[in-house]
Amino acid sequence: MRLFHARGYDAVGVAELGAELGIKPPSFYAAFGSKAGLFERALQRYIQGEANIFARALADGGDVATVIDRTLALAARLYPRRDGVAGCLVLDATRNSADPDACALTAAAKRASREALRAFIATERPAKAGALADFLTIAMAGMSAAARDGADEAALTAFAETAGRAFRREMEAD
Amino acid sequence: MRLFHARGYDAVGVAELGAELGIKPPSFYAAFGSKAGLFERALQRYIQGEANIFARALADGGDVATVIDRTLALAARLYPRRDGVAGCLVLDATRNSADPDACALTAAAKRASREALRAFIATERPAKAGALADFLTIAMAGMSAAARDGADEAALTAFAETAGRAFRREMEAD
DNA sequence: GTGTTTTTGTAGTGATCGCTATATAAACAG
DNA sequence: CTGTTTATATAGCGATCACTACAAAAACAC
């Protein structure tokens, strides 16, 4: 998970993954089936862990705008580079990847994430939940990409606060 | 330029680039020195052409907020996938690339782009030009990444308009 | 036309890619 | 301890990577 997150799916080889896990290629393929198989498990672990910032923000309760503010703030705190890892694994691990299986895995996770956001927003603003979810999806993609380009927590937090205010205004408009 | 833009720096090989240019490897290296050498020229062509949306928006004149609105709107129109190409070459061509030379080239272009934004904003709001430029940098990174993930012009335009309004408010605050 | 320089095509460099055939070592059942 | 099964290591599969040595061809000077 750490290697995929730090350098992206294509840039990390099976040999290196095996070395990190302390196993040789045959054991690797017996355990995971393929490189994409290990990536799928890494993705699941990531999504079910503390990196699922929306799930964490949702667990603390509050109305839609509050939860969204919390989600954006968590992204700003989590995304800056630490130990060579930056941004979101789901959003960025398969950028420019040539592997269709790996890309399909992240694409599915992105769809699920966007749908979770949309469904939650729809509890208060069903008519514009889709557009608001799109706004957040694009904003978080920007935070993850910027973090990978070296943006620090201060810059991401400032963006998160501005984006949160914009979200609230769009939500309350009309 | 088209191949690098569509699939990213690492995913396109010298053989394919040579085939597209109608030349064989020795001629390729005589002309460009290296794969990164051709990428540098592709980047320059991109930056000096109509893909430099800030330069285009700036050329049409107007105050800062107007030019920024125009820049975001141009990104929303330019970034969606057409002929397999989506997003911004500078922002996304070296994502997850393992080549330090190619990454240094895009990093320099990103710094130059951010500085151009900052300097222009500083003509009206010197005190907060850096923070406002960071906001736009992150927003455009999000639009480019989302476009690469399949976002259409409608979603990007909605984001651009919301981001533009947020920019104007942050600019006029205090 | 001749001799020289530049450009090109053919072929191949070593390295790495994801992945696997084969053979040995370990674990286990009786 | 024997026989069978599971798991591992060694080695290498074909393919592709960026890049280049070498030689044939094209262009040029005179």
mmCIF file of C-alpha atoms (C1' of nucleotides) in Angstrom:
data_model
loop_
_atom_site.group_PDB
_atom_site.id
_atom_site.type_symbol
_atom_site.label_atom_id
_atom_site.label_comp_id
_atom_site.label_asym_id
_atom_site.label_seq_id
_atom_site.Cartn_x
_atom_site.Cartn_y
_atom_site.Cartn_z
ATOM 1 C CA MET A 1 0.000 0.000 0.000
ATOM 2 C CA ARG A 2 2.776 2.383 0.917
ATOM 3 C CA LEU A 3 4.748 1.699 -2.266
ATOM 4 C CA PHE A 4 1.731 2.041 -4.523
ATOM 5 C CA HIS A 5 0.742 5.230 -2.741
ATOM 6 C CA ALA A 6 4.188 6.776 -2.910
ATOM 7 C CA ARG A 7 5.101 6.065 -6.506
ATOM 8 C CA GLY A 8 1.947 4.945 -8.311
ATOM 9 C CA TYR A 9 0.884 1.573 -9.622
ATOM 10 C CA ASP A 10 3.054 1.281 -12.717
ATOM 11 C CA ALA A 11 6.242 2.645 -11.199
ATOM 12 C CA VAL A 12 6.556 -0.058 -8.556
ATOM 13 C CA GLY A 13 7.506 -3.539 -9.716
ATOM 14 C CA VAL A 14 6.538 -6.970 -8.514
ATOM 15 C CA ALA A 15 10.144 -7.674 -7.499
ATOM 16 C CA GLU A 16 10.157 -4.678 -5.186
ATOM 17 C CA LEU A 17 6.769 -5.535 -3.750
ATOM 18 C CA GLY A 18 7.971 -9.072 -3.069
ATOM 19 C CA ALA A 19 11.121 -7.775 -1.410
ATOM 20 C CA GLU A 20 9.035 -5.485 0.814
ATOM 21 C CA LEU A 21 6.770 -8.368 1.763
ATOM 22 C CA GLY A 22 9.720 -10.715 2.251
ATOM 23 C CA ILE A 23 8.511 -13.194 -0.348
ATOM 24 C CA LYS A 24 9.711 -14.361 -3.749
ATOM 25 C CA PRO A 25 7.732 -14.131 -6.997
ATOM 26 C CA PRO A 26 6.110 -17.616 -6.835
ATOM 27 C CA SER A 27 4.796 -16.974 -3.335
ATOM 28 C CA PHE A 28 3.662 -13.552 -4.424
ATOM 29 C CA TYR A 29 1.548 -14.995 -7.222
ATOM 30 C CA ALA A 30 0.276 -17.815 -5.057
ATOM 31 C CA ALA A 31 -0.914 -15.274 -2.506
ATOM 32 C CA PHE A 32 -2.279 -12.484 -4.695
ATOM 33 C CA GLY A 33 -2.707 -13.916 -8.177
ATOM 34 C CA SER A 34 -1.266 -10.870 -9.863
ATOM 35 C CA LYS A 35 0.153 -7.440 -9.273
ATOM 36 C CA ALA A 36 -3.345 -6.036 -9.700
ATOM 37 C CA GLY A 37 -4.585 -8.537 -7.110
ATOM 38 C CA LEU A 38 -2.271 -7.111 -4.476
ATOM 39 C CA PHE A 39 -3.230 -3.606 -5.538
ATOM 40 C CA GLU A 40 -6.892 -4.457 -5.056
ATOM 41 C CA ARG A 41 -6.205 -5.592 -1.505
ATOM 42 C CA ALA A 42 -4.132 -2.499 -0.828
ATOM 43 C CA LEU A 43 -6.993 -0.344 -2.125
ATOM 44 C CA GLN A 44 -9.504 -2.113 0.105
ATOM 45 C CA ARG A 45 -7.271 -1.709 3.124
ATOM 46 C CA TYR A 46 -6.884 1.970 2.300
ATOM 47 C CA ILE A 47 -10.602 2.560 1.830
ATOM 48 C CA GLN A 48 -11.570 0.692 4.978
ATOM 49 C CA GLY A 49 -8.958 2.450 7.094
ATOM 50 C CA GLU A 50 -8.473 5.949 8.393
ATOM 51 C CA ALA A 51 -7.734 7.225 4.892
ATOM 52 C CA ASN A 52 -11.470 7.194 4.153
ATOM 53 C CA ILE A 53 -11.847 10.769 5.254
ATOM 54 C CA PHE A 54 -15.519 11.098 4.353
ATOM 55 C CA ALA A 55 -16.428 8.064 6.478
ATOM 56 C CA ARG A 56 -14.470 9.556 9.373
ATOM 57 C CA ALA A 57 -16.095 12.965 8.975
ATOM 58 C CA LEU A 58 -19.520 11.344 8.731
ATOM 59 C CA ALA A 59 -18.984 9.328 11.904
ATOM 60 C CA ASP A 60 -18.676 12.509 13.958
ATOM 61 C CA GLY A 61 -22.189 13.585 12.979
ATOM 62 C CA GLY A 62 -23.604 17.010 12.131
ATOM 63 C CA ASP A 63 -25.420 18.513 9.177
ATOM 64 C CA VAL A 64 -24.218 18.254 5.601
ATOM 65 C CA ALA A 65 -22.186 21.456 5.543
ATOM 66 C CA THR A 66 -20.477 20.551 8.814
ATOM 67 C CA VAL A 67 -19.532 17.070 7.645
ATOM 68 C CA ILE A 68 -18.238 18.432 4.345
ATOM 69 C CA ASP A 69 -16.139 21.053 6.112
ATOM 70 C CA ARG A 70 -14.710 18.291 8.262
ATOM 71 C CA THR A 71 -14.010 16.115 5.235
ATOM 72 C CA LEU A 72 -12.133 18.871 3.465
ATOM 73 C CA ALA A 73 -10.183 19.718 6.613
ATOM 74 C CA LEU A 74 -9.204 16.073 7.021
ATOM 75 C CA ALA A 75 -8.004 15.941 3.434
ATOM 76 C CA ALA A 76 -5.882 19.022 4.010
ATOM 77 C CA ARG A 77 -4.345 17.387 7.070
ATOM 78 C CA LEU A 78 -3.866 13.952 5.523
ATOM 79 C CA TYR A 79 -2.709 14.727 1.979
ATOM 80 C CA PRO A 80 0.619 16.566 2.437
ATOM 81 C CA ARG A 81 3.699 14.408 1.876
ATOM 82 C CA ARG A 82 4.838 12.331 4.826
ATOM 83 C CA ASP A 83 7.463 9.625 4.411
ATOM 84 C CA GLY A 84 7.333 10.018 0.666
ATOM 85 C CA VAL A 85 3.583 9.496 0.507
ATOM 86 C CA ALA A 86 1.237 12.297 -0.561
ATOM 87 C CA GLY A 87 -2.314 12.727 -1.741
ATOM 88 C CA CYS A 88 -4.958 10.049 -2.034
ATOM 89 C CA LEU A 89 -4.163 6.498 -3.117
ATOM 90 C CA VAL A 90 -7.529 6.076 -4.815
ATOM 91 C CA LEU A 91 -7.358 9.361 -6.692
ATOM 92 C CA ASP A 92 -3.752 9.267 -7.854
ATOM 93 C CA ALA A 93 -2.223 5.786 -7.744
ATOM 94 C CA THR A 94 -3.277 4.884 -11.290
ATOM 95 C CA ARG A 95 -2.779 8.273 -12.939
ATOM 96 C CA ASN A 96 -1.148 7.644 -16.306
ATOM 97 C CA SER A 97 -1.190 3.927 -15.625
ATOM 98 C CA ALA A 98 -1.204 1.663 -18.654
ATOM 99 C CA ASP A 99 -2.827 -1.197 -16.738
ATOM 100 C CA PRO A 100 -6.586 -1.354 -17.423
ATOM 101 C CA ASP A 101 -7.272 -3.661 -14.461
ATOM 102 C CA ALA A 102 -5.665 -1.313 -11.964
ATOM 103 C CA CYS A 103 -7.403 1.674 -13.533
ATOM 104 C CA ALA A 104 -10.765 -0.068 -13.315
ATOM 105 C CA LEU A 105 -10.218 -0.675 -9.599
ATOM 106 C CA THR A 106 -9.556 2.975 -8.786
ATOM 107 C CA ALA A 107 -12.320 4.111 -11.128
ATOM 108 C CA ALA A 108 -14.802 1.950 -9.239
ATOM 109 C CA ALA A 109 -13.580 3.315 -5.916
ATOM 110 C CA LYS A 110 -13.917 6.861 -7.208
ATOM 111 C CA ARG A 111 -17.469 6.200 -8.364
ATOM 112 C CA ALA A 112 -18.326 4.717 -4.973
ATOM 113 C CA SER A 113 -16.807 7.689 -3.180
ATOM 114 C CA ARG A 114 -18.682 10.182 -5.326
ATOM 115 C CA GLU A 115 -21.937 8.280 -4.829
ATOM 116 C CA ALA A 116 -21.476 8.223 -1.042
ATOM 117 C CA LEU A 117 -21.021 11.980 -1.086
ATOM 118 C CA ARG A 118 -24.009 12.481 -3.375
ATOM 119 C CA ALA A 119 -26.320 10.300 -1.313
ATOM 120 C CA PHE A 120 -25.371 12.099 1.899
ATOM 121 C CA ILE A 121 -25.834 15.543 0.399
ATOM 122 C CA ALA A 122 -29.173 14.412 -1.024
ATOM 123 C CA THR A 123 -30.519 14.041 2.509
ATOM 124 C CA GLU A 124 -30.662 17.838 2.654
ATOM 125 C CA ARG A 125 -30.517 19.007 -0.966
ATOM 126 C CA PRO A 126 -31.721 16.228 -3.254
ATOM 127 C CA ALA A 127 -32.153 18.525 -6.255
ATOM 128 C CA LYS A 128 -28.544 19.633 -6.391
ATOM 129 C CA ALA A 129 -26.787 16.737 -4.715
ATOM 130 C CA GLY A 130 -25.154 15.599 -7.960
ATOM 131 C CA ALA A 131 -23.698 18.998 -8.779
ATOM 132 C CA LEU A 132 -22.480 19.488 -5.211
ATOM 133 C CA ALA A 133 -20.866 16.065 -5.186
ATOM 134 C CA ASP A 134 -19.116 16.901 -8.450
ATOM 135 C CA PHE A 135 -17.811 20.100 -6.923
ATOM 136 C CA LEU A 136 -16.349 18.224 -3.969
ATOM 137 C CA THR A 137 -14.937 15.476 -6.171
ATOM 138 C CA ILE A 138 -13.062 18.010 -8.285
ATOM 139 C CA ALA A 139 -11.907 19.951 -5.218
ATOM 140 C CA MET A 140 -10.500 16.861 -3.529
ATOM 141 C CA ALA A 141 -8.829 15.757 -6.758
ATOM 142 C CA GLY A 142 -7.133 19.155 -6.779
ATOM 143 C CA MET A 143 -5.990 18.846 -3.182
ATOM 144 C CA SER A 144 -4.561 15.390 -3.791
ATOM 145 C CA ALA A 145 -2.788 16.419 -6.977
ATOM 146 C CA ALA A 146 -1.429 19.587 -5.383
ATOM 147 C CA ALA A 147 -0.188 17.606 -2.389
ATOM 148 C CA ARG A 148 1.653 15.289 -4.751
ATOM 149 C CA ASP A 149 3.225 18.377 -6.289
ATOM 150 C CA GLY A 150 4.474 19.456 -2.861
ATOM 151 C CA ALA A 151 1.693 21.639 -1.474
ATOM 152 C CA ASP A 152 1.897 21.902 2.320
ATOM 153 C CA GLU A 153 -0.841 21.626 4.904
ATOM 154 C CA ALA A 154 -1.252 25.395 5.193
ATOM 155 C CA ALA A 155 -2.018 25.829 1.502
ATOM 156 C CA LEU A 156 -4.352 22.840 1.465
ATOM 157 C CA THR A 157 -6.142 24.024 4.602
ATOM 158 C CA ALA A 158 -6.670 27.469 3.121
ATOM 159 C CA PHE A 159 -8.109 25.857 0.008
ATOM 160 C CA ALA A 160 -10.280 23.521 2.081
ATOM 161 C CA GLU A 161 -11.765 26.429 4.022
ATOM 162 C CA THR A 162 -12.477 28.431 0.902
ATOM 163 C CA ALA A 163 -13.964 25.389 -0.804
ATOM 164 C CA GLY A 164 -16.071 24.659 2.272
ATOM 165 C CA ARG A 165 -17.485 28.180 2.280
ATOM 166 C CA ALA A 166 -18.186 27.937 -1.436
ATOM 167 C CA PHE A 167 -19.929 24.603 -0.906
ATOM 168 C CA ARG A 168 -22.131 26.056 1.825
ATOM 169 C CA ARG A 169 -23.111 29.013 -0.341
ATOM 170 C CA GLU A 170 -23.896 26.849 -3.359
ATOM 171 C CA MET A 171 -25.923 24.600 -1.124
ATOM 172 C CA GLU A 172 -27.924 27.415 0.414
ATOM 173 C CA ALA A 173 -28.443 29.352 -2.819
ATOM 174 C CA ASP A 174 -31.954 29.625 -4.347
ATOM 175 C CA MET B 1 2.933 16.300 -27.591
ATOM 176 C CA ARG B 2 -0.312 14.472 -28.241
ATOM 177 C CA LEU B 3 1.069 11.121 -27.104
ATOM 178 C CA PHE B 4 2.626 12.538 -23.933
ATOM 179 C CA HIS B 5 -0.593 14.398 -23.196
ATOM 180 C CA ALA B 6 -2.834 11.403 -23.743
ATOM 181 C CA ARG B 7 -0.944 8.750 -21.851
ATOM 182 C CA GLY B 8 1.697 10.472 -19.724
ATOM 183 C CA TYR B 9 5.457 10.612 -20.049
ATOM 184 C CA ASP B 10 6.411 7.134 -18.842
ATOM 185 C CA ALA B 11 3.669 5.240 -20.646
ATOM 186 C CA VAL B 12 4.739 6.267 -24.131
ATOM 187 C CA GLY B 13 7.930 4.752 -25.496
ATOM 188 C CA VAL B 14 10.632 6.121 -27.731
ATOM 189 C CA ALA B 15 9.761 3.560 -30.404
ATOM 190 C CA GLU B 16 6.197 4.836 -30.581
ATOM 191 C CA LEU B 17 7.301 8.452 -30.600
ATOM 192 C CA GLY B 18 9.667 7.683 -33.450
ATOM 193 C CA ALA B 19 6.948 5.903 -35.385
ATOM 194 C CA GLU B 20 4.630 8.899 -34.923
ATOM 195 C CA LEU B 21 7.349 11.263 -36.146
ATOM 196 C CA GLY B 22 8.287 8.962 -39.008
ATOM 197 C CA ILE B 23 11.871 8.569 -37.854
ATOM 198 C CA LYS B 24 13.978 5.723 -36.486
ATOM 199 C CA PRO B 25 15.767 5.704 -33.123
ATOM 200 C CA PRO B 26 19.154 7.068 -34.331
ATOM 201 C CA SER B 27 17.492 10.033 -36.000
ATOM 202 C CA PHE B 28 15.363 10.528 -32.909
ATOM 203 C CA TYR B 29 18.412 10.824 -30.680
ATOM 204 C CA ALA B 30 20.275 12.963 -33.190
ATOM 205 C CA ALA B 31 17.332 15.380 -33.224
ATOM 206 C CA PHE B 32 16.284 15.476 -29.578
ATOM 207 C CA GLY B 33 19.138 13.968 -27.570
ATOM 208 C CA SER B 34 16.832 11.955 -25.367
ATOM 209 C CA LYS B 35 13.214 11.159 -24.639
ATOM 210 C CA ALA B 36 13.225 13.968 -22.086
ATOM 211 C CA GLY B 37 14.609 16.289 -24.758
ATOM 212 C CA LEU B 38 11.582 15.737 -26.965
ATOM 213 C CA PHE B 39 9.309 16.101 -23.956
ATOM 214 C CA GLU B 40 10.899 19.455 -23.169
ATOM 215 C CA ARG B 41 10.140 20.686 -26.689
ATOM 216 C CA ALA B 42 6.602 19.343 -26.479
ATOM 217 C CA LEU B 43 6.130 21.176 -23.180
ATOM 218 C CA GLN B 44 7.426 24.425 -24.658
ATOM 219 C CA ARG B 45 5.129 24.088 -27.659
ATOM 220 C CA TYR B 46 2.230 23.434 -25.311
ATOM 221 C CA ILE B 47 2.989 26.384 -23.057
ATOM 222 C CA GLN B 48 3.516 28.787 -25.936
ATOM 223 C CA GLY B 49 0.356 27.688 -27.723
ATOM 224 C CA GLU B 50 -3.322 28.031 -27.101
ATOM 225 C CA ALA B 51 -3.160 25.624 -24.166
ATOM 226 C CA ASN B 52 -1.733 28.438 -22.032
ATOM 227 C CA ILE B 53 -5.162 29.442 -20.848
ATOM 228 C CA PHE B 54 -4.005 32.131 -18.422
ATOM 229 C CA ALA B 55 -2.074 33.906 -21.170
ATOM 230 C CA ARG B 56 -5.134 33.764 -23.392
ATOM 231 C CA ALA B 57 -7.426 35.044 -20.641
ATOM 232 C CA LEU B 58 -4.950 37.804 -19.816
ATOM 233 C CA ALA B 59 -4.744 38.925 -23.434
ATOM 234 C CA ASP B 60 -8.426 39.800 -23.468
ATOM 235 C CA GLY B 61 -7.941 42.329 -20.682
ATOM 236 C CA GLY B 62 -10.099 43.200 -17.690
ATOM 237 C CA ASP B 63 -9.598 43.288 -13.946
ATOM 238 C CA VAL B 64 -8.193 40.388 -11.938
ATOM 239 C CA ALA B 65 -11.497 38.721 -11.115
ATOM 240 C CA THR B 66 -12.607 38.915 -14.742
ATOM 241 C CA VAL B 67 -9.384 37.413 -16.075
ATOM 242 C CA ILE B 68 -9.505 34.634 -13.481
ATOM 243 C CA ASP B 69 -13.113 33.818 -14.338
ATOM 244 C CA ARG B 70 -12.086 33.622 -17.975
ATOM 245 C CA THR B 71 -9.104 31.407 -17.146
ATOM 246 C CA LEU B 72 -11.267 28.953 -15.212
ATOM 247 C CA ALA B 73 -13.894 28.935 -17.947
ATOM 248 C CA LEU B 74 -11.215 28.217 -20.561
ATOM 249 C CA ALA B 75 -9.912 25.323 -18.476
ATOM 250 C CA ALA B 76 -13.415 23.899 -18.235
ATOM 251 C CA ARG B 77 -13.759 24.108 -21.997
ATOM 252 C CA LEU B 78 -10.282 22.819 -22.848
ATOM 253 C CA TYR B 79 -9.773 20.028 -20.309
ATOM 254 C CA PRO B 80 -12.479 17.462 -21.116
ATOM 255 C CA ARG B 81 -11.299 14.478 -23.153
ATOM 256 C CA ARG B 82 -11.115 14.965 -26.903
ATOM 257 C CA ASP B 83 -9.377 12.433 -29.126
ATOM 258 C CA GLY B 84 -8.067 10.623 -26.073
ATOM 259 C CA VAL B 85 -6.469 13.749 -24.623
ATOM 260 C CA ALA B 86 -7.724 15.280 -21.373
ATOM 261 C CA GLY B 87 -6.564 17.719 -18.741
ATOM 262 C CA CYS B 88 -3.384 19.750 -18.766
ATOM 263 C CA LEU B 89 -0.110 18.420 -20.146
ATOM 264 C CA VAL B 90 1.950 20.412 -17.656
ATOM 265 C CA LEU B 91 -0.113 19.388 -14.648
ATOM 266 C CA ASP B 92 -0.566 15.702 -15.386
ATOM 267 C CA ALA B 93 1.925 14.351 -17.921
ATOM 268 C CA THR B 94 4.531 13.395 -15.310
ATOM 269 C CA ARG B 95 2.180 12.213 -12.544
ATOM 270 C CA ASN B 96 3.699 9.056 -11.091
ATOM 271 C CA SER B 97 6.600 9.339 -13.492
ATOM 272 C CA ALA B 98 9.852 7.715 -12.414
ATOM 273 C CA ASP B 99 11.950 10.031 -14.601
ATOM 274 C CA PRO B 100 13.458 12.866 -12.560
ATOM 275 C CA ASP B 101 14.359 14.913 -15.640
ATOM 276 C CA ALA B 102 10.806 14.908 -16.975
ATOM 277 C CA CYS B 103 9.425 15.668 -13.520
ATOM 278 C CA ALA B 104 11.798 18.616 -13.137
ATOM 279 C CA LEU B 105 10.560 20.050 -16.439
ATOM 280 C CA THR B 106 6.895 20.007 -15.444
ATOM 281 C CA ALA B 107 7.722 21.199 -11.921
ATOM 282 C CA ALA B 108 9.463 24.238 -13.372
ATOM 283 C CA ALA B 109 6.523 24.943 -15.652
ATOM 284 C CA LYS B 110 4.124 24.657 -12.726
ATOM 285 C CA ARG B 111 6.209 27.092 -10.686
ATOM 286 C CA ALA B 112 6.272 29.535 -13.599
ATOM 287 C CA SER B 113 2.520 29.230 -14.043
ATOM 288 C CA ARG B 114 1.824 29.805 -10.369
ATOM 289 C CA GLU B 115 4.171 32.795 -10.320
ATOM 290 C CA ALA B 116 2.484 34.346 -13.352
ATOM 291 C CA LEU B 117 -0.865 34.035 -11.576
ATOM 292 C CA ARG B 118 0.546 35.421 -8.343
ATOM 293 C CA ALA B 119 2.192 38.409 -9.996
ATOM 294 C CA PHE B 120 -0.999 39.298 -11.859
ATOM 295 C CA ILE B 121 -3.169 39.019 -8.763
ATOM 296 C CA ALA B 122 -0.640 41.108 -6.860
ATOM 297 C CA THR B 123 -1.449 44.074 -9.092
ATOM 298 C CA GLU B 124 -4.723 44.377 -7.193
ATOM 299 C CA ARG B 125 -4.225 42.411 -3.978
ATOM 300 C CA PRO B 126 -0.500 42.197 -3.178
ATOM 301 C CA ALA B 127 -1.059 41.067 0.403
ATOM 302 C CA LYS B 128 -2.997 37.942 -0.471
ATOM 303 C CA ALA B 129 -1.724 37.226 -3.963
ATOM 304 C CA GLY B 130 0.168 34.137 -2.845
ATOM 305 C CA ALA B 131 -2.808 32.558 -1.111
ATOM 306 C CA LEU B 132 -5.111 33.370 -4.013
ATOM 307 C CA ALA B 133 -2.641 31.914 -6.509
ATOM 308 C CA ASP B 134 -2.451 28.760 -4.402
ATOM 309 C CA PHE B 135 -6.231 28.507 -4.448
ATOM 310 C CA LEU B 136 -6.309 28.724 -8.239
ATOM 311 C CA THR B 137 -3.407 26.305 -8.618
ATOM 312 C CA ILE B 138 -5.214 23.684 -6.565
ATOM 313 C CA ALA B 139 -8.529 24.325 -8.314
ATOM 314 C CA MET B 140 -7.001 23.904 -11.772
ATOM 315 C CA ALA B 141 -5.142 20.775 -10.670
ATOM 316 C CA GLY B 142 -8.533 19.407 -9.630
ATOM 317 C CA MET B 143 -10.133 20.277 -12.949
ATOM 318 C CA SER B 144 -7.328 18.650 -14.887
ATOM 319 C CA ALA B 145 -7.342 15.513 -12.761
ATOM 320 C CA ALA B 146 -11.138 15.253 -12.887
ATOM 321 C CA ALA B 147 -11.082 15.685 -16.664
ATOM 322 C CA ARG B 148 -8.604 12.830 -16.897
ATOM 323 C CA ASP B 149 -11.045 10.783 -14.843
ATOM 324 C CA GLY B 150 -13.775 11.503 -17.370
ATOM 325 C CA ALA B 151 -15.451 14.669 -16.075
ATOM 326 C CA ASP B 152 -17.367 16.453 -18.828
ATOM 327 C CA GLU B 153 -17.462 20.119 -19.735
ATOM 328 C CA ALA B 154 -20.696 20.713 -17.823
ATOM 329 C CA ALA B 155 -19.268 19.487 -14.526
ATOM 330 C CA LEU B 156 -16.029 21.382 -15.037
ATOM 331 C CA THR B 157 -17.872 24.563 -15.991
ATOM 332 C CA ALA B 158 -20.041 24.359 -12.886
ATOM 333 C CA PHE B 159 -16.916 23.931 -10.777
ATOM 334 C CA ALA B 160 -15.190 26.801 -12.583
ATOM 335 C CA GLU B 161 -18.076 29.149 -11.909
ATOM 336 C CA THR B 162 -18.246 28.202 -8.241
ATOM 337 C CA ALA B 163 -14.484 28.526 -7.910
ATOM 338 C CA GLY B 164 -14.571 31.881 -9.666
ATOM 339 C CA ARG B 165 -17.199 33.181 -7.246
ATOM 340 C CA ALA B 166 -15.182 31.873 -4.308
ATOM 341 C CA PHE B 167 -12.060 33.556 -5.680
ATOM 342 C CA ARG B 168 -13.854 36.880 -6.007
ATOM 343 C CA ARG B 169 -15.174 36.692 -2.460
ATOM 344 C CA GLU B 170 -11.809 35.745 -0.995
ATOM 345 C CA MET B 171 -10.265 38.566 -2.940
ATOM 346 C CA GLU B 172 -12.764 41.160 -1.779
ATOM 347 C CA ALA B 173 -12.896 39.980 1.852
ATOM 348 C CA ASP B 174 -11.481 42.199 4.633
ATOM 349 C "C1'" DG C 1 32.678 11.678 -61.325
ATOM 350 C "C1'" DT C 2 35.258 11.365 -56.909
ATOM 351 C "C1'" DG C 3 36.019 11.810 -52.068
ATOM 352 C "C1'" DT C 4 34.063 13.317 -47.806
ATOM 353 C "C1'" DT C 5 30.561 14.239 -44.571
ATOM 354 C "C1'" DT C 6 26.064 13.703 -42.787
ATOM 355 C "C1'" DT C 7 22.066 11.055 -42.139
ATOM 356 C "C1'" DT C 8 19.704 6.939 -41.810
ATOM 357 C "C1'" DG C 9 18.270 1.818 -41.192
ATOM 358 C "C1'" DT C 10 19.408 -2.525 -39.163
ATOM 359 C "C1'" DA C 11 20.304 -4.748 -35.389
ATOM 360 C "C1'" DG C 12 21.245 -5.251 -30.796
ATOM 361 C "C1'" DT C 13 23.057 -3.383 -25.994
ATOM 362 C "C1'" DG C 14 21.986 -4.543 -20.961
ATOM 363 C "C1'" DA C 15 18.182 -3.868 -17.951
ATOM 364 C "C1'" DT C 16 13.655 -4.465 -16.291
ATOM 365 C "C1'" DC C 17 8.820 -5.681 -16.897
ATOM 366 C "C1'" DG C 18 4.934 -9.148 -15.154
ATOM 367 C "C1'" DC C 19 4.821 -13.776 -14.705
ATOM 368 C "C1'" DT C 20 5.918 -18.984 -14.543
ATOM 369 C "C1'" DA C 21 8.102 -23.884 -15.257
ATOM 370 C "C1'" DT C 22 10.732 -26.789 -12.695
ATOM 371 C "C1'" DA C 23 12.904 -28.620 -8.883
ATOM 372 C "C1'" DT C 24 13.971 -28.606 -4.079
ATOM 373 C "C1'" DA C 25 12.654 -27.965 0.741
ATOM 374 C "C1'" DA C 26 9.252 -27.918 4.300
ATOM 375 C "C1'" DA C 27 5.015 -29.527 6.388
ATOM 376 C "C1'" DC C 28 1.954 -33.006 7.356
ATOM 377 C "C1'" DA C 29 -0.839 -37.655 7.411
ATOM 378 C "C1'" DG C 30 -0.516 -42.407 8.355
ATOM 379 C "C1'" DC D 1 9.911 -43.360 9.178
ATOM 380 C "C1'" DT D 2 7.374 -43.282 4.713
ATOM 381 C "C1'" DG D 3 4.499 -41.142 1.313
ATOM 382 C "C1'" DT D 4 2.025 -37.261 -0.078
ATOM 383 C "C1'" DT D 5 1.069 -32.561 -0.320
ATOM 384 C "C1'" DT D 6 2.124 -27.754 0.101
ATOM 385 C "C1'" DA D 7 5.164 -23.960 -0.320
ATOM 386 C "C1'" DT D 8 9.365 -22.036 -1.611
ATOM 387 C "C1'" DA D 9 13.687 -20.876 -4.321
ATOM 388 C "C1'" DT D 10 16.229 -20.789 -8.617
ATOM 389 C "C1'" DA D 11 16.152 -19.646 -12.965
ATOM 390 C "C1'" DG D 12 14.286 -17.951 -16.959
ATOM 391 C "C1'" DC D 13 10.103 -17.004 -20.091
ATOM 392 C "C1'" DG D 14 9.000 -13.405 -23.936
ATOM 393 C "C1'" DA D 15 8.357 -8.600 -24.177
ATOM 394 C "C1'" DT D 16 9.612 -3.949 -23.726
ATOM 395 C "C1'" DC D 17 12.443 -0.198 -21.894
ATOM 396 C "C1'" DA D 18 15.806 3.915 -23.309
ATOM 397 C "C1'" DC D 19 19.564 4.040 -26.009
ATOM 398 C "C1'" DT D 20 23.615 2.993 -29.455
ATOM 399 C "C1'" DA D 21 27.342 0.584 -32.461
ATOM 400 C "C1'" DC D 22 27.910 -0.099 -37.032
ATOM 401 C "C1'" DA D 23 27.362 0.068 -41.766
ATOM 402 C "C1'" DA D 24 24.844 1.305 -45.876
ATOM 403 C "C1'" DA D 25 22.859 5.148 -48.214
ATOM 404 C "C1'" DA D 26 22.167 9.900 -49.199
ATOM 405 C "C1'" DA D 27 23.858 14.532 -49.684
ATOM 406 C "C1'" DC D 28 27.449 17.553 -50.528
ATOM 407 C "C1'" DA D 29 31.963 19.864 -52.107
ATOM 408 C "C1'" DC D 30 34.995 20.240 -55.764
#
